Amino acid sequence: MYLHSPSLTLSLPAISLWLLLAALTTAYKPLSDSFLRAIPSPDSVNIDKGPLLSPLLIPRVPGTPGQTTAQEHLHSFFTSNLPSWSLTWQNSTSTTPATGSAQIPFANLIAKREPPWTKPGEANLLTLVAHYDSKRLPQGFLGATDSAVPCAVLMYVAQVVDKYVSQMYEEMSELGEGGEVDMDMGVQILFLDGEEAFETWTDADSLYGARSLAETWFTQRNPAGQKFYKYRTPLSQISLFLLLDLLGAPSPMVPSYFPTTHWAYVALSSVESRLRSLNLLESSPTRNFLPDVNATMSGGPISDDHLPFIARGVETLHIIPHPFPAVWHTMKDDGAHLDMKVVRDWCKIVASFALEWLDMMEVWTEPEGSGKFLK
Ligand SMILES: [Zn+2]
């Protein structure tokens, strides 16, 4: 990613209007304390014994064997652990300034879990995004925060939400409730390829996978003739494009970048605060990872995989620290320089937010004796 200089100015009336609109169009419900306590410990992301992250800590440059190894890891995680998710590769090729006339392959993996009663194009999709490629130079660069950790966080989140989403889909199917309202929600995870520049960041030398996917989904038409023909394209099914990048370094500070999704930022920030107050997070930062509740801390938007989507009207929440980690684009961005407490905390924060977004309190049963008045 790359820093832009122009600053983003927000006006309070604009924010209030968007808060109001957001409240009218979603059913966002916070998780109870007992639900937050039940979110499993993210041991699967640990470097030493956890299976999610360490296979990604290799160079993952498009067109090299490391790219294939990373693709196999992501794909086999879902086929082995989450067989209900549909998996699709979206492929493209491009020349790059570093590789002459060769067509370099880029492959985005789309992992999706939709209500079983919906037809293609009917569900709105919480869309969680990270890039799995790594930078070509310096040679041997591992990109632990950039973005192996965000990919591992999303694999963990998929596993956590799948349990409850499956329960909800089953209950709704049994009750015959599915498809009766035009609020069918699913979740998809995009593992994007070719985010990094091969030489120097330009519009043409960066975001190879994201540009191809956004263009494809913008022009593709969903089948007509559905009960609720709301979503004309796969792009319009994205309820929120939540992009994670550069996570895993100590003491991150993530500002709120966009007024139209500031309300979602506040929700994410508030679930972080609740997890901290319940002693469910491990790190002890001097301030929250997400402290920008008044939307005053952003120095301006940052170029990243969301750009081709924003350009086509997709609502984005960009979770990237500013300043960037000290190890950014250096050989020190490796496993040894990660703060694993911070990594595991991001897992819980993002998982909690995703469960809230997907309205999972609907399937939560309070444990005996932990009623509202005993908290
Ligand atoms: Zn990078």
mmCIF file of C-alpha atoms and ligand atoms in Angstrom:
data_model
loop_
_atom_site.group_PDB
_atom_site.id
_atom_site.type_symbol
_atom_site.label_atom_id
_atom_site.label_comp_id
_atom_site.label_asym_id
_atom_site.label_seq_id
_atom_site.Cartn_x
_atom_site.Cartn_y
_atom_site.Cartn_z
ATOM 1 C CA MET A 1 0.000 0.000 0.000
ATOM 2 C CA TYR A 2 0.937 3.558 -0.468
ATOM 3 C CA LEU A 3 0.251 6.841 1.278
ATOM 4 C CA HIS A 4 -1.698 9.589 -0.419
ATOM 5 C CA SER A 5 -1.064 13.180 0.553
ATOM 6 C CA PRO A 6 -4.494 14.832 0.302
ATOM 7 C CA SER A 7 -6.345 14.798 3.575
ATOM 8 C CA LEU A 8 -9.856 13.608 4.022
ATOM 9 C CA THR A 9 -12.127 16.208 5.548
ATOM 10 C CA LEU A 10 -15.253 15.177 7.378
ATOM 11 C CA SER A 11 -18.206 17.253 8.320
ATOM 12 C CA LEU A 12 -20.231 16.342 11.361
ATOM 13 C CA PRO A 13 -23.645 16.726 9.700
ATOM 14 C CA ALA A 14 -22.486 14.297 7.006
ATOM 15 C CA ILE A 15 -21.425 11.777 9.623
ATOM 16 C CA SER A 16 -24.728 12.099 11.492
ATOM 17 C CA LEU A 17 -26.685 11.540 8.299
ATOM 18 C CA TRP A 18 -24.710 8.406 7.555
ATOM 19 C CA LEU A 19 -25.146 7.133 11.079
ATOM 20 C CA LEU A 20 -28.881 7.557 10.636
ATOM 21 C CA LEU A 21 -28.924 5.841 7.250
ATOM 22 C CA ALA A 22 -26.795 3.024 8.591
ATOM 23 C CA ALA A 23 -29.152 2.513 11.496
ATOM 24 C CA LEU A 24 -32.073 2.282 9.101
ATOM 25 C CA THR A 25 -30.554 -0.286 6.791
ATOM 26 C CA THR A 26 -28.901 -2.842 9.070
ATOM 27 C CA ALA A 27 -29.799 -4.993 12.023
ATOM 28 C CA TYR A 28 -26.470 -4.735 13.772
ATOM 29 C CA LYS A 29 -26.799 -6.201 17.251
ATOM 30 C CA PRO A 30 -23.948 -6.307 19.821
ATOM 31 C CA LEU A 31 -22.994 -9.697 21.251
ATOM 32 C CA SER A 32 -23.718 -10.355 24.921
ATOM 33 C CA ASP A 33 -20.852 -10.665 27.392
ATOM 34 C CA SER A 34 -21.297 -14.425 27.561
ATOM 35 C CA PHE A 35 -21.107 -14.691 23.770
ATOM 36 C CA LEU A 36 -17.891 -12.647 23.726
ATOM 37 C CA ARG A 37 -16.483 -14.975 26.397
ATOM 38 C CA ALA A 38 -17.339 -18.001 24.270
ATOM 39 C CA ILE A 39 -15.246 -16.879 21.286
ATOM 40 C CA PRO A 40 -12.513 -19.512 21.116
ATOM 41 C CA SER A 41 -8.881 -18.749 21.825
ATOM 42 C CA PRO A 42 -7.088 -18.085 18.509
ATOM 43 C CA ASP A 43 -4.360 -20.683 19.102
ATOM 44 C CA SER A 44 -4.596 -21.816 15.481
ATOM 45 C CA VAL A 45 -2.773 -18.658 14.327
ATOM 46 C CA ASN A 46 0.284 -19.256 16.517
ATOM 47 C CA ILE A 47 3.550 -19.529 14.608
ATOM 48 C CA ASP A 48 4.998 -22.543 16.391
ATOM 49 C CA LYS A 49 2.103 -24.987 16.619
ATOM 50 C CA GLY A 50 -0.815 -23.259 14.897
ATOM 51 C CA PRO A 51 -1.640 -24.449 11.394
ATOM 52 C CA LEU A 52 -2.959 -21.205 9.870
ATOM 53 C CA LEU A 53 -0.103 -18.709 9.742
ATOM 54 C CA SER A 54 3.247 -20.493 9.460
ATOM 55 C CA PRO A 55 2.639 -22.028 5.979
ATOM 56 C CA LEU A 56 2.145 -18.467 4.684
ATOM 57 C CA LEU A 57 5.473 -17.194 6.046
ATOM 58 C CA ILE A 58 7.280 -17.831 2.751
ATOM 59 C CA PRO A 59 7.867 -15.528 -0.258
ATOM 60 C CA ARG A 60 4.549 -15.492 -2.171
ATOM 61 C CA VAL A 61 5.421 -13.602 -5.338
ATOM 62 C CA PRO A 62 2.982 -14.042 -8.252
ATOM 63 C CA GLY A 63 4.415 -16.340 -10.906
ATOM 64 C CA THR A 64 6.728 -18.178 -8.467
ATOM 65 C CA PRO A 65 6.292 -21.540 -6.676
ATOM 66 C CA GLY A 66 5.618 -19.702 -3.393
ATOM 67 C CA GLN A 67 2.421 -18.298 -4.910
ATOM 68 C CA THR A 68 1.213 -21.855 -5.630
ATOM 69 C CA THR A 69 2.098 -23.055 -2.124
ATOM 70 C CA ALA A 70 0.158 -20.179 -0.561
ATOM 71 C CA GLN A 71 -2.822 -20.867 -2.827
ATOM 72 C CA GLU A 72 -2.844 -24.531 -1.836
ATOM 73 C CA HIS A 73 -2.705 -23.630 1.848
ATOM 74 C CA LEU A 74 -5.667 -21.259 1.635
ATOM 75 C CA HIS A 75 -7.718 -23.628 -0.519
ATOM 76 C CA SER A 76 -7.039 -26.763 1.520
ATOM 77 C CA PHE A 77 -7.867 -24.951 4.760
ATOM 78 C CA PHE A 78 -11.449 -24.542 3.532
ATOM 79 C CA THR A 79 -11.829 -27.955 1.895
ATOM 80 C CA SER A 80 -10.490 -29.672 5.054
ATOM 81 C CA ASN A 81 -12.160 -27.560 7.753
ATOM 82 C CA LEU A 82 -15.083 -25.704 6.214
ATOM 83 C CA PRO A 83 -16.541 -27.891 3.467
ATOM 84 C CA SER A 84 -19.792 -25.886 3.361
ATOM 85 C CA TRP A 85 -17.993 -22.878 1.905
ATOM 86 C CA SER A 86 -17.953 -22.486 -1.860
ATOM 87 C CA LEU A 87 -14.545 -21.773 -3.352
ATOM 88 C CA THR A 88 -13.919 -19.944 -6.616
ATOM 89 C CA TRP A 89 -10.729 -18.781 -8.270
ATOM 90 C CA GLN A 90 -10.888 -15.580 -10.294
ATOM 91 C CA ASN A 91 -7.925 -15.595 -12.640
ATOM 92 C CA SER A 92 -6.227 -12.944 -14.708
ATOM 93 C CA THR A 93 -2.823 -12.288 -16.205
ATOM 94 C CA SER A 94 -0.823 -9.142 -16.734
ATOM 95 C CA THR A 95 2.607 -8.000 -17.755
ATOM 96 C CA THR A 96 4.557 -6.103 -15.100
ATOM 97 C CA PRO A 97 7.384 -3.547 -15.387
ATOM 98 C CA ALA A 98 9.787 -6.113 -13.897
ATOM 99 C CA THR A 99 8.975 -9.147 -16.005
ATOM 100 C CA GLY A 100 9.044 -7.950 -19.641
ATOM 101 C CA SER A 101 6.526 -9.507 -22.015
ATOM 102 C CA ALA A 102 5.712 -12.495 -19.785
ATOM 103 C CA GLN A 103 2.083 -12.803 -18.695
ATOM 104 C CA ILE A 104 2.195 -13.153 -14.905
ATOM 105 C CA PRO A 105 -0.741 -15.110 -13.418
ATOM 106 C CA PHE A 106 -2.869 -13.587 -10.652
ATOM 107 C CA ALA A 107 -5.516 -15.643 -8.848
ATOM 108 C CA ASN A 108 -7.988 -14.329 -6.279
ATOM 109 C CA LEU A 109 -9.610 -16.943 -4.047
ATOM 110 C CA ILE A 110 -13.242 -16.257 -3.107
ATOM 111 C CA ALA A 111 -14.526 -18.332 -0.166
ATOM 112 C CA LYS A 112 -18.250 -17.870 0.365
ATOM 113 C CA ARG A 113 -20.908 -19.059 2.821
ATOM 114 C CA GLU A 114 -24.442 -18.145 1.800
ATOM 115 C CA PRO A 115 -27.889 -19.130 3.084
ATOM 116 C CA PRO A 116 -28.673 -22.508 1.504
ATOM 117 C CA TRP A 117 -32.037 -21.321 0.216
ATOM 118 C CA THR A 118 -30.665 -18.387 -1.753
ATOM 119 C CA LYS A 119 -29.974 -18.485 -5.463
ATOM 120 C CA PRO A 120 -26.885 -16.859 -6.942
ATOM 121 C CA GLY A 121 -27.055 -13.106 -6.485
ATOM 122 C CA GLU A 122 -29.701 -13.022 -3.753
ATOM 123 C CA ALA A 123 -27.704 -12.648 -0.522
ATOM 124 C CA ASN A 124 -25.898 -9.582 0.718
ATOM 125 C CA LEU A 125 -22.382 -10.448 1.734
ATOM 126 C CA LEU A 126 -20.148 -9.212 4.515
ATOM 127 C CA THR A 127 -16.873 -9.231 2.594
ATOM 128 C CA LEU A 128 -13.621 -9.717 4.508
ATOM 129 C CA VAL A 129 -10.489 -9.050 2.492
ATOM 130 C CA ALA A 130 -6.700 -9.417 2.631
ATOM 131 C CA HIS A 131 -3.957 -9.903 0.051
ATOM 132 C CA TYR A 132 -1.889 -13.079 0.111
ATOM 133 C CA ASP A 133 0.879 -12.143 -2.318
ATOM 134 C CA SER A 134 4.188 -10.793 -1.046
ATOM 135 C CA LYS A 135 6.501 -8.125 -2.410
ATOM 136 C CA ARG A 136 9.075 -9.210 -5.036
ATOM 137 C CA LEU A 137 11.899 -7.183 -3.474
ATOM 138 C CA PRO A 138 13.874 -7.324 -1.275
ATOM 139 C CA GLN A 139 14.477 -10.926 -2.289
ATOM 140 C CA GLY A 140 13.241 -13.311 0.384
ATOM 141 C CA PHE A 141 10.769 -10.769 1.789
ATOM 142 C CA LEU A 142 8.149 -12.604 3.863
ATOM 143 C CA GLY A 143 5.485 -9.979 4.476
ATOM 144 C CA ALA A 144 4.340 -11.319 7.851
ATOM 145 C CA THR A 145 2.179 -8.281 8.584
ATOM 146 C CA ASP A 146 1.858 -7.654 4.817
ATOM 147 C CA SER A 147 -0.420 -9.628 4.670
ATOM 148 C CA ALA A 148 0.190 -13.168 5.943
ATOM 149 C CA VAL A 149 -1.261 -12.292 9.363
ATOM 150 C CA PRO A 150 -4.439 -10.687 7.950
ATOM 151 C CA CYS A 151 -4.992 -13.844 5.852
ATOM 152 C CA ALA A 152 -4.560 -16.060 8.924
ATOM 153 C CA VAL A 153 -6.908 -13.797 10.928
ATOM 154 C CA LEU A 154 -9.561 -14.230 8.234
ATOM 155 C CA MET A 155 -9.160 -18.011 8.232
ATOM 156 C CA TYR A 156 -9.694 -17.998 11.997
ATOM 157 C CA VAL A 157 -12.721 -15.713 11.626
ATOM 158 C CA ALA A 158 -14.201 -18.027 8.974
ATOM 159 C CA GLN A 159 -13.966 -20.941 11.385
ATOM 160 C CA VAL A 160 -15.575 -19.008 14.247
ATOM 161 C CA VAL A 161 -18.472 -17.565 12.254
ATOM 162 C CA ASP A 162 -19.148 -20.808 10.384
ATOM 163 C CA LYS A 163 -20.340 -22.558 13.544
ATOM 164 C CA TYR A 164 -23.014 -19.951 14.251
ATOM 165 C CA VAL A 165 -23.893 -19.162 10.652
ATOM 166 C CA SER A 166 -24.498 -22.889 10.074
ATOM 167 C CA GLN A 167 -26.746 -23.019 13.123
ATOM 168 C CA MET A 168 -28.714 -19.994 11.944
ATOM 169 C CA TYR A 169 -29.146 -21.356 8.421
ATOM 170 C CA GLU A 170 -30.325 -24.690 9.811
ATOM 171 C CA GLU A 171 -32.814 -23.105 12.214
ATOM 172 C CA MET A 172 -34.190 -20.766 9.571
ATOM 173 C CA SER A 173 -34.502 -23.591 7.060
ATOM 174 C CA GLU A 174 -36.403 -25.734 9.600
ATOM 175 C CA LEU A 175 -38.762 -22.880 10.408
ATOM 176 C CA GLY A 176 -39.236 -22.075 6.737
ATOM 177 C CA GLU A 177 -38.116 -18.509 7.413
ATOM 178 C CA GLY A 178 -35.441 -18.398 4.773
ATOM 179 C CA GLY A 179 -36.124 -16.177 1.799
ATOM 180 C CA GLU A 180 -39.163 -14.504 3.339
ATOM 181 C CA VAL A 181 -37.371 -11.217 3.870
ATOM 182 C CA ASP A 182 -34.944 -9.501 1.566
ATOM 183 C CA MET A 183 -32.286 -9.536 4.284
ATOM 184 C CA ASP A 184 -30.523 -12.784 3.519
ATOM 185 C CA MET A 185 -26.993 -12.377 4.796
ATOM 186 C CA GLY A 186 -23.891 -14.345 3.985
ATOM 187 C CA VAL A 187 -20.176 -13.865 4.308
ATOM 188 C CA GLN A 188 -17.361 -14.084 1.789
ATOM 189 C CA ILE A 189 -13.631 -13.867 2.198
ATOM 190 C CA LEU A 190 -11.463 -12.535 -0.608
ATOM 191 C CA PHE A 191 -7.826 -13.573 -0.650
ATOM 192 C CA LEU A 192 -6.479 -11.176 -3.239
ATOM 193 C CA ASP A 193 -3.356 -11.639 -5.341
ATOM 194 C CA GLY A 194 -0.916 -9.109 -6.794
ATOM 195 C CA GLU A 195 -1.483 -6.246 -4.376
ATOM 196 C CA GLU A 196 2.200 -5.326 -4.288
ATOM 197 C CA ALA A 197 4.059 -3.380 -6.972
ATOM 198 C CA PHE A 198 6.669 -5.379 -8.883
ATOM 199 C CA GLU A 199 8.865 -2.285 -9.090
ATOM 200 C CA THR A 200 7.562 1.093 -7.912
ATOM 201 C CA TRP A 201 3.955 1.672 -6.900
ATOM 202 C CA THR A 202 1.895 3.166 -9.730
ATOM 203 C CA ASP A 203 -1.724 2.739 -10.791
ATOM 204 C CA ALA A 204 -0.576 0.163 -13.356
ATOM 205 C CA ASP A 205 2.017 -1.575 -11.162
ATOM 206 C CA SER A 206 -0.075 -2.555 -8.097
ATOM 207 C CA LEU A 207 -3.465 -4.040 -7.162
ATOM 208 C CA TYR A 208 -3.380 -6.529 -10.071
ATOM 209 C CA GLY A 209 -5.831 -8.958 -8.495
ATOM 210 C CA ALA A 210 -8.163 -6.341 -6.988
ATOM 211 C CA ARG A 211 -8.426 -4.411 -10.265
ATOM 212 C CA SER A 212 -9.314 -7.540 -12.180
ATOM 213 C CA LEU A 213 -11.909 -8.735 -9.642
ATOM 214 C CA ALA A 214 -13.600 -5.342 -9.246
ATOM 215 C CA GLU A 215 -13.874 -4.969 -13.024
ATOM 216 C CA THR A 216 -15.191 -8.522 -13.449
ATOM 217 C CA TRP A 217 -17.810 -8.155 -10.722
ATOM 218 C CA PHE A 218 -18.849 -4.737 -11.993
ATOM 219 C CA THR A 219 -19.659 -6.025 -15.481
ATOM 220 C CA GLN A 220 -21.031 -9.459 -14.505
ATOM 221 C CA ARG A 221 -24.843 -9.580 -14.215
ATOM 222 C CA ASN A 222 -26.587 -11.706 -11.599
ATOM 223 C CA PRO A 223 -29.400 -13.848 -12.997
ATOM 224 C CA ALA A 224 -32.720 -12.002 -13.223
ATOM 225 C CA GLY A 225 -36.108 -13.364 -12.182
ATOM 226 C CA GLN A 226 -35.394 -13.717 -8.475
ATOM 227 C CA LYS A 227 -37.857 -12.964 -5.749
ATOM 228 C CA PHE A 228 -35.888 -9.920 -4.672
ATOM 229 C CA TYR A 229 -33.856 -8.725 -7.610
ATOM 230 C CA LYS A 230 -31.905 -6.238 -5.537
ATOM 231 C CA TYR A 231 -28.376 -7.044 -6.461
ATOM 232 C CA ARG A 232 -27.715 -6.578 -10.152
ATOM 233 C CA THR A 233 -24.023 -7.497 -9.942
ATOM 234 C CA PRO A 234 -21.767 -9.447 -7.570
ATOM 235 C CA LEU A 235 -20.259 -6.097 -6.659
ATOM 236 C CA SER A 236 -23.596 -4.765 -5.431
ATOM 237 C CA GLN A 237 -23.974 -7.764 -3.094
ATOM 238 C CA ILE A 238 -21.090 -6.486 -0.951
ATOM 239 C CA SER A 239 -22.685 -5.015 2.179
ATOM 240 C CA LEU A 240 -19.292 -3.993 3.561
ATOM 241 C CA PHE A 241 -15.781 -4.426 2.163
ATOM 242 C CA LEU A 242 -13.675 -4.879 5.296
ATOM 243 C CA LEU A 243 -10.035 -4.781 4.249
ATOM 244 C CA LEU A 244 -7.281 -5.836 6.657
ATOM 245 C CA ASP A 245 -3.642 -4.967 5.983
ATOM 246 C CA LEU A 246 -0.340 -4.583 7.878
ATOM 247 C CA LEU A 247 -1.561 -6.226 11.072
ATOM 248 C CA GLY A 248 0.542 -8.042 13.676
ATOM 249 C CA ALA A 249 3.079 -5.431 14.765
ATOM 250 C CA PRO A 250 3.031 -4.027 18.321
ATOM 251 C CA SER A 251 0.919 -0.986 19.274
ATOM 252 C CA PRO A 252 -1.142 -0.504 16.122
ATOM 253 C CA MET A 253 -3.191 2.678 15.727
ATOM 254 C CA VAL A 254 -5.903 2.347 13.117
ATOM 255 C CA PRO A 255 -7.760 5.559 12.222
ATOM 256 C CA SER A 256 -11.221 5.811 10.688
ATOM 257 C CA TYR A 257 -10.660 6.633 7.014
ATOM 258 C CA PHE A 258 -14.147 6.972 5.509
ATOM 259 C CA PRO A 259 -17.161 8.959 6.761
ATOM 260 C CA THR A 260 -19.682 6.620 5.135
ATOM 261 C CA THR A 261 -18.440 3.629 7.129
ATOM 262 C CA HIS A 262 -17.478 5.480 10.301
ATOM 263 C CA TRP A 263 -20.459 3.933 12.074
ATOM 264 C CA ALA A 264 -18.998 0.454 11.326
ATOM 265 C CA TYR A 265 -15.600 1.641 12.571
ATOM 266 C CA VAL A 266 -17.274 2.744 15.818
ATOM 267 C CA ALA A 267 -18.914 -0.676 16.134
ATOM 268 C CA LEU A 268 -15.548 -2.377 15.674
ATOM 269 C CA SER A 269 -13.931 -0.009 18.155
ATOM 270 C CA SER A 270 -16.662 -0.586 20.683
ATOM 271 C CA VAL A 271 -16.365 -4.368 20.500
ATOM 272 C CA GLU A 272 -12.610 -3.953 21.056
ATOM 273 C CA SER A 273 -13.344 -1.883 24.189
ATOM 274 C CA ARG A 274 -15.825 -4.453 25.458
ATOM 275 C CA LEU A 275 -13.390 -7.342 24.897
ATOM 276 C CA ARG A 276 -10.727 -5.359 26.800
ATOM 277 C CA SER A 277 -13.021 -4.545 29.691
ATOM 278 C CA LEU A 278 -13.930 -8.243 29.982
ATOM 279 C CA ASN A 279 -10.203 -9.137 30.040
ATOM 280 C CA LEU A 280 -10.612 -11.205 26.900
ATOM 281 C CA LEU A 281 -7.691 -9.616 25.029
ATOM 282 C CA GLU A 282 -4.022 -10.314 25.751
ATOM 283 C CA SER A 283 -2.171 -7.148 24.741
ATOM 284 C CA SER A 284 -2.038 -4.113 27.021
ATOM 285 C CA PRO A 285 -1.603 -1.141 24.693
ATOM 286 C CA THR A 286 -1.542 2.408 26.021
ATOM 287 C CA ARG A 287 -4.623 3.042 23.887
ATOM 288 C CA ASN A 288 -7.035 0.935 21.845
ATOM 289 C CA PHE A 289 -6.067 -0.372 18.393
ATOM 290 C CA LEU A 290 -9.140 1.520 17.136
ATOM 291 C CA PRO A 291 -9.204 4.799 19.098
ATOM 292 C CA ASP A 292 -10.548 7.139 16.391
ATOM 293 C CA VAL A 293 -14.196 7.280 17.484
ATOM 294 C CA ASN A 294 -14.438 10.972 16.601
ATOM 295 C CA ALA A 295 -12.959 10.458 13.118
ATOM 296 C CA THR A 296 -10.210 13.016 13.607
ATOM 297 C CA MET A 297 -7.046 10.889 13.447
ATOM 298 C CA SER A 298 -6.727 9.958 9.767
ATOM 299 C CA GLY A 299 -4.010 11.679 7.758
ATOM 300 C CA GLY A 300 -5.827 10.810 4.532
ATOM 301 C CA PRO A 301 -6.751 7.698 2.583
ATOM 302 C CA ILE A 302 -4.158 5.004 1.862
ATOM 303 C CA SER A 303 -3.848 3.259 -1.496
ATOM 304 C CA ASP A 304 -4.708 -0.413 -1.160
ATOM 305 C CA ASP A 305 -6.911 -3.170 -2.586
ATOM 306 C CA HIS A 306 -10.102 -1.259 -1.819
ATOM 307 C CA LEU A 307 -9.456 1.418 -4.459
ATOM 308 C CA PRO A 308 -10.918 -0.374 -7.504
ATOM 309 C CA PHE A 309 -13.955 -1.268 -5.385
ATOM 310 C CA ILE A 310 -14.464 2.217 -3.931
ATOM 311 C CA ALA A 311 -14.252 3.607 -7.457
ATOM 312 C CA ARG A 312 -17.324 1.485 -8.233
ATOM 313 C CA GLY A 313 -19.299 2.546 -5.185
ATOM 314 C CA VAL A 314 -18.485 -0.213 -2.662
ATOM 315 C CA GLU A 315 -18.612 0.763 1.033
ATOM 316 C CA THR A 316 -15.232 0.114 2.634
ATOM 317 C CA LEU A 317 -13.831 -0.164 6.136
ATOM 318 C CA HIS A 318 -10.033 -0.075 5.904
ATOM 319 C CA ILE A 319 -8.267 -1.613 8.879
ATOM 320 C CA ILE A 320 -4.667 -0.584 8.384
ATOM 321 C CA PRO A 321 -2.515 1.111 11.024
ATOM 322 C CA HIS A 322 -1.148 4.551 10.511
ATOM 323 C CA PRO A 323 1.760 4.973 10.962
ATOM 324 C CA PHE A 324 2.684 1.706 9.240
ATOM 325 C CA PRO A 325 4.588 -0.927 11.251
ATOM 326 C CA ALA A 326 8.296 -0.095 11.664
ATOM 327 C CA VAL A 327 9.159 -3.290 9.732
ATOM 328 C CA TRP A 328 7.100 -2.261 6.690
ATOM 329 C CA HIS A 329 8.620 -3.464 3.380
ATOM 330 C CA THR A 330 11.836 -4.593 5.083
ATOM 331 C CA MET A 331 13.340 -8.022 5.730
ATOM 332 C CA LYS A 332 12.294 -7.582 9.344
ATOM 333 C CA ASP A 333 8.644 -8.086 8.434
ATOM 334 C CA ASP A 334 8.924 -11.735 9.479
ATOM 335 C CA GLY A 335 7.502 -14.098 12.089
ATOM 336 C CA ALA A 336 10.077 -13.154 14.733
ATOM 337 C CA HIS A 337 8.993 -9.500 14.671
ATOM 338 C CA LEU A 338 5.292 -10.191 15.121
ATOM 339 C CA ASP A 339 3.598 -9.422 18.406
ATOM 340 C CA MET A 340 1.577 -12.607 18.778
ATOM 341 C CA LYS A 341 -0.623 -11.152 21.519
ATOM 342 C CA VAL A 342 -1.609 -8.416 19.084
ATOM 343 C CA VAL A 343 -2.188 -10.999 16.333
ATOM 344 C CA ARG A 344 -4.504 -13.045 18.546
ATOM 345 C CA ASP A 345 -6.311 -9.906 19.712
ATOM 346 C CA TRP A 346 -7.028 -8.916 16.110
ATOM 347 C CA CYS A 347 -8.509 -12.387 15.610
ATOM 348 C CA LYS A 348 -10.979 -11.904 18.446
ATOM 349 C CA ILE A 349 -11.850 -8.314 17.543
ATOM 350 C CA VAL A 350 -12.592 -9.087 13.893
ATOM 351 C CA ALA A 351 -14.440 -12.318 14.732
ATOM 352 C CA SER A 352 -16.647 -10.496 17.246
ATOM 353 C CA PHE A 353 -17.444 -7.770 14.744
ATOM 354 C CA ALA A 354 -18.303 -10.317 12.043
ATOM 355 C CA LEU A 355 -20.636 -12.194 14.421
ATOM 356 C CA GLU A 356 -22.370 -8.939 15.354
ATOM 357 C CA TRP A 357 -22.700 -7.895 11.720
ATOM 358 C CA LEU A 358 -24.234 -11.272 10.858
ATOM 359 C CA ASP A 359 -26.779 -10.883 13.677
ATOM 360 C CA MET A 360 -25.638 -14.011 15.514
ATOM 361 C CA MET A 361 -27.281 -13.059 18.811
ATOM 362 C CA GLU A 362 -30.310 -14.630 17.093
ATOM 363 C CA VAL A 363 -28.819 -18.069 17.702
ATOM 364 C CA TRP A 364 -27.058 -17.431 21.005
ATOM 365 C CA THR A 365 -28.459 -19.024 24.160
ATOM 366 C CA GLU A 366 -27.393 -17.427 27.426
ATOM 367 C CA PRO A 367 -25.776 -20.014 29.734
ATOM 368 C CA GLU A 368 -27.688 -20.942 32.903
ATOM 369 C CA GLY A 369 -27.404 -18.296 35.595
ATOM 370 C CA SER A 370 -25.865 -15.641 33.381
ATOM 371 C CA GLY A 371 -29.034 -13.677 32.761
ATOM 372 C CA LYS A 372 -29.122 -9.992 32.099
ATOM 373 C CA PHE A 373 -29.326 -9.005 35.743
ATOM 374 C CA LEU A 374 -26.355 -11.014 36.887
ATOM 375 C CA LYS A 375 -23.716 -9.457 34.612
HETATM 376 ZN ZN ZN B 1 3.139 -4.186 1.114
#
